[in-house]
Amino acid sequence: MIDFRSDTVTQPSPEMREAIFNAQVGDDVFGDDPTINILEEMAADRLGKEQALFVASGTMGNLVSILAHSNRGDEIIVGDKSHIFKYEAGGASALGGVAYHTVKNHEDGKIDPDDVLNAIRDASDNHNPQTSMIALENTQNMCGGRVLDQFETKIFSDIAKNNNLKFHIDGARIFNAAVKLDIDVKKIVEGADSVSFCLSKGLACPVGSLVCGDGKFIESARKWRKMLGGGMRQAGFLASAGIVALDNMVNRLAEDHENAQKLAFGLSQLPHINIDVNSVETNLVFFEIDLEYRNLVENALNQNEIKGASKRERWRFATHYGIESSDIDITLDIMGSILHG
Ligand SMILES: Cc1ncc(COP(=O)(O)O)c(C=O)c1O
């Protein structure tokens, strides 16, 4: 099977399986799991932050960050196509009494700094909630895995600082951004008070994310994690795969980006497909297929055990560990045979 549905469908590498088998573990709620402690130190060091916390998922990483930075009744500023707003079940509102104030994500994922400035509330007016936090997403999933560089990010960290707000980066795929920009990941998260990143996406781990920030933030995030039921015990088995991921799986993301480029270019050569090749910067390829061909293509792909995330108009194919260049050739051949009629 060739599975383009998401970079979350990856299987752990042989090194990860071995590390999981041999992991030294302890009760992490007591702080006793040596493997988790190593992973957290590695993550903090890699991102240039004081400390890190291992959490169950990207959603939990974002949620504990929002809750640590906000009080009930506060408002956070997020992109209207952000994962936090669209796909995290309104957790900040439901569990923290925190409201979302959305600002527009343009097609390329970018947010206009003026929109953020205008969204900051004047809490001295009794009508207004307190703004607590600004969040950016890098790479921007729903806008095609687009990348923000350190200069773009700094604009928002400066806005946050000047207005006494916290600045969070949902960096579920932050290493894709760093690899694409060919810079140290620290540079693109420099001004952030907190960053979450996923081990279980392009880095191919079975489970887990990390949140990074200063000691005070992590202390609060840890308490929220416990309240959410996310205090895990011998979870070093999971963290051991994360250590392998940070050591061995980051640089290979460039292969996923190359495969995405190859796929995007190949699709652009096919009739009845609408794709902007220049918009493909990392491992996510979005495209449209003319209505009358959608079912035909979908059936042909299904018959050949090729899966992609299609939401009727806009299709998303993600490249990841386990997808080879030859898989792209096979996929393009099959789609081509249908679309060329
Ligand atoms: C940008 C972004 N943030 C957060 C998440 C949430 O991660 P998880 O599925 O581990 O909760 C995702 C998942 O796709 C994502 O794309």
Short mmCIF file of N, CA, C and O and ligand atoms in Angstrom, two decimals, residues 6-8 56-62 82-84 87-88 137-142 170-173 196 198-201 208-209 284 316, ligand 1:
data_model
loop_
_atom_site.label_atom_id
_atom_site.label_comp_id
_atom_site.label_asym_id
_atom_site.label_seq_id
_atom_site.Cartn_x
_atom_site.Cartn_y
_atom_site.Cartn_z
N SER A 6 -1.47 10.91 5.37
CA SER A 6 -0.88 11.83 6.35
C SER A 6 0.53 11.36 6.69
O SER A 6 0.85 10.17 6.51
N ASP A 7 1.34 12.27 7.22
CA ASP A 7 2.65 11.84 7.72
C ASP A 7 2.52 11.21 9.11
O ASP A 7 3.53 10.87 9.74
N THR A 8 1.29 11.05 9.59
CA THR A 8 1.09 10.35 10.87
C THR A 8 0.96 8.83 10.68
O THR A 8 0.86 8.11 11.67
N ALA A 56 1.27 13.55 25.20
CA ALA A 56 0.73 12.45 24.40
C ALA A 56 0.56 12.79 22.92
O ALA A 56 0.66 11.91 22.06
N SER A 57 0.30 14.08 22.62
CA SER A 57 -0.04 14.42 21.24
C SER A 57 0.21 15.90 20.99
O SER A 57 0.40 16.69 21.94
N GLY A 58 0.14 16.27 19.72
CA GLY A 58 0.27 17.68 19.36
C GLY A 58 -0.88 18.50 19.96
O GLY A 58 -0.69 19.63 20.42
N THR A 59 -2.06 17.91 19.94
CA THR A 59 -3.22 18.60 20.50
C THR A 59 -3.01 18.87 21.98
O THR A 59 -3.28 19.97 22.48
N MET A 60 -2.49 17.87 22.69
CA MET A 60 -2.24 18.08 24.12
C MET A 60 -1.14 19.13 24.34
O MET A 60 -1.21 19.95 25.26
N GLY A 61 -0.14 19.11 23.46
CA GLY A 61 0.95 20.09 23.57
C GLY A 61 0.43 21.51 23.41
O GLY A 61 0.79 22.42 24.18
N ASN A 62 -0.42 21.72 22.42
CA ASN A 62 -1.00 23.06 22.23
C ASN A 62 -1.90 23.43 23.40
O ASN A 62 -1.87 24.56 23.90
N SER A 82 -5.76 27.66 11.33
CA SER A 82 -4.81 26.97 12.21
C SER A 82 -5.40 25.67 12.74
O SER A 82 -6.62 25.55 12.89
N HIS A 83 -4.53 24.73 13.03
CA HIS A 83 -4.97 23.46 13.62
C HIS A 83 -5.62 23.70 14.97
O HIS A 83 -6.64 23.11 15.31
N ILE A 84 -5.04 24.64 15.74
CA ILE A 84 -5.59 24.93 17.08
C ILE A 84 -7.06 25.33 16.97
O ILE A 84 -7.90 24.88 17.76
N TYR A 87 -9.13 22.13 14.39
CA TYR A 87 -9.13 20.67 14.57
C TYR A 87 -8.79 20.20 15.98
O TYR A 87 -8.34 19.07 16.15
N GLU A 88 -8.94 21.08 16.97
CA GLU A 88 -8.60 20.61 18.32
C GLU A 88 -9.82 20.66 19.23
O GLU A 88 -9.71 20.83 20.45
N GLU A 137 1.49 28.92 13.41
CA GLU A 137 1.71 27.51 13.07
C GLU A 137 2.82 27.43 12.01
O GLU A 137 2.75 28.13 11.00
N ASN A 138 3.80 26.59 12.24
CA ASN A 138 4.93 26.46 11.31
C ASN A 138 5.43 25.02 11.31
O ASN A 138 5.90 24.55 12.34
N THR A 139 5.28 24.31 10.18
CA THR A 139 4.70 24.73 8.94
C THR A 139 3.17 24.82 9.06
O THR A 139 2.59 24.22 9.95
N GLN A 140 2.56 25.56 8.14
CA GLN A 140 1.13 25.79 8.20
C GLN A 140 0.41 24.69 7.42
O GLN A 140 0.36 24.71 6.20
N ASN A 141 -0.12 23.73 8.16
CA ASN A 141 -0.69 22.51 7.57
C ASN A 141 -1.72 22.81 6.48
O ASN A 141 -1.54 22.48 5.30
N MET A 142 -2.83 23.45 6.87
CA MET A 142 -3.96 23.60 5.95
C MET A 142 -3.69 24.57 4.80
O MET A 142 -4.48 24.67 3.87
N ASP A 170 2.87 26.58 17.26
CA ASP A 170 2.47 25.20 17.01
C ASP A 170 3.41 24.69 15.92
O ASP A 170 3.19 24.89 14.74
N GLY A 171 4.47 24.05 16.39
CA GLY A 171 5.49 23.58 15.46
C GLY A 171 5.39 22.08 15.26
O GLY A 171 6.40 21.37 15.28
N ALA A 172 4.15 21.60 15.06
CA ALA A 172 3.96 20.16 14.83
C ALA A 172 4.99 19.66 13.81
O ALA A 172 5.57 18.58 13.95
N ARG A 173 5.23 20.49 12.77
CA ARG A 173 6.21 20.12 11.72
C ARG A 173 7.34 21.16 11.66
O ARG A 173 7.79 21.54 10.59
N SER A 196 5.43 23.77 20.56
CA SER A 196 5.13 22.34 20.62
C SER A 196 5.57 21.73 19.29
O SER A 196 5.48 22.39 18.25
N CYS A 198 5.78 17.74 17.10
CA CYS A 198 5.31 16.35 17.10
C CYS A 198 6.44 15.39 16.73
O CYS A 198 7.17 15.62 15.77
N LEU A 199 6.49 14.29 17.47
CA LEU A 199 7.40 13.19 17.09
C LEU A 199 6.69 12.24 16.14
O LEU A 199 7.33 11.49 15.40
N SER A 200 5.36 12.26 16.18
CA SER A 200 4.59 11.22 15.50
C SER A 200 4.13 11.63 14.11
O SER A 200 3.24 11.01 13.55
N LYS A 201 4.73 12.70 13.55
CA LYS A 201 4.41 13.05 12.16
C LYS A 201 5.62 12.68 11.31
O LYS A 201 5.98 11.51 11.27
N GLY A 208 3.61 10.77 20.50
CA GLY A 208 4.23 11.78 21.34
C GLY A 208 4.57 13.10 20.71
O GLY A 208 4.79 13.22 19.50
N SER A 209 4.57 14.11 21.56
CA SER A 209 4.97 15.47 21.19
C SER A 209 5.75 16.04 22.36
O SER A 209 5.71 15.50 23.46
N LEU A 284 3.75 18.47 2.09
CA LEU A 284 2.29 18.40 1.85
C LEU A 284 1.98 18.92 0.47
O LEU A 284 2.40 20.03 0.11
N ARG A 316 -5.22 16.25 -0.48
CA ARG A 316 -3.92 16.45 0.14
C ARG A 316 -3.17 15.12 0.15
O ARG A 316 -3.68 14.13 0.65
C1 LIG B 1 -0.22 21.81 12.69
C2 LIG B 1 -0.72 20.75 13.61
N1 LIG B 1 -0.76 20.99 14.91
C3 LIG B 1 -1.19 20.06 15.78
C4 LIG B 1 -1.60 18.82 15.36
C5 LIG B 1 -2.13 17.84 16.35
O1 LIG B 1 -1.35 16.72 16.50
P1 LIG B 1 -1.97 15.36 17.10
O2 LIG B 1 -2.69 14.71 15.98
O3 LIG B 1 -0.75 14.62 17.58
O4 LIG B 1 -2.86 15.73 18.22
C6 LIG B 1 -1.57 18.53 13.99
C7 LIG B 1 -2.01 17.21 13.49
O5 LIG B 1 -2.15 16.98 12.32
C8 LIG B 1 -1.12 19.53 13.09
O6 LIG B 1 -1.10 19.32 11.77
#
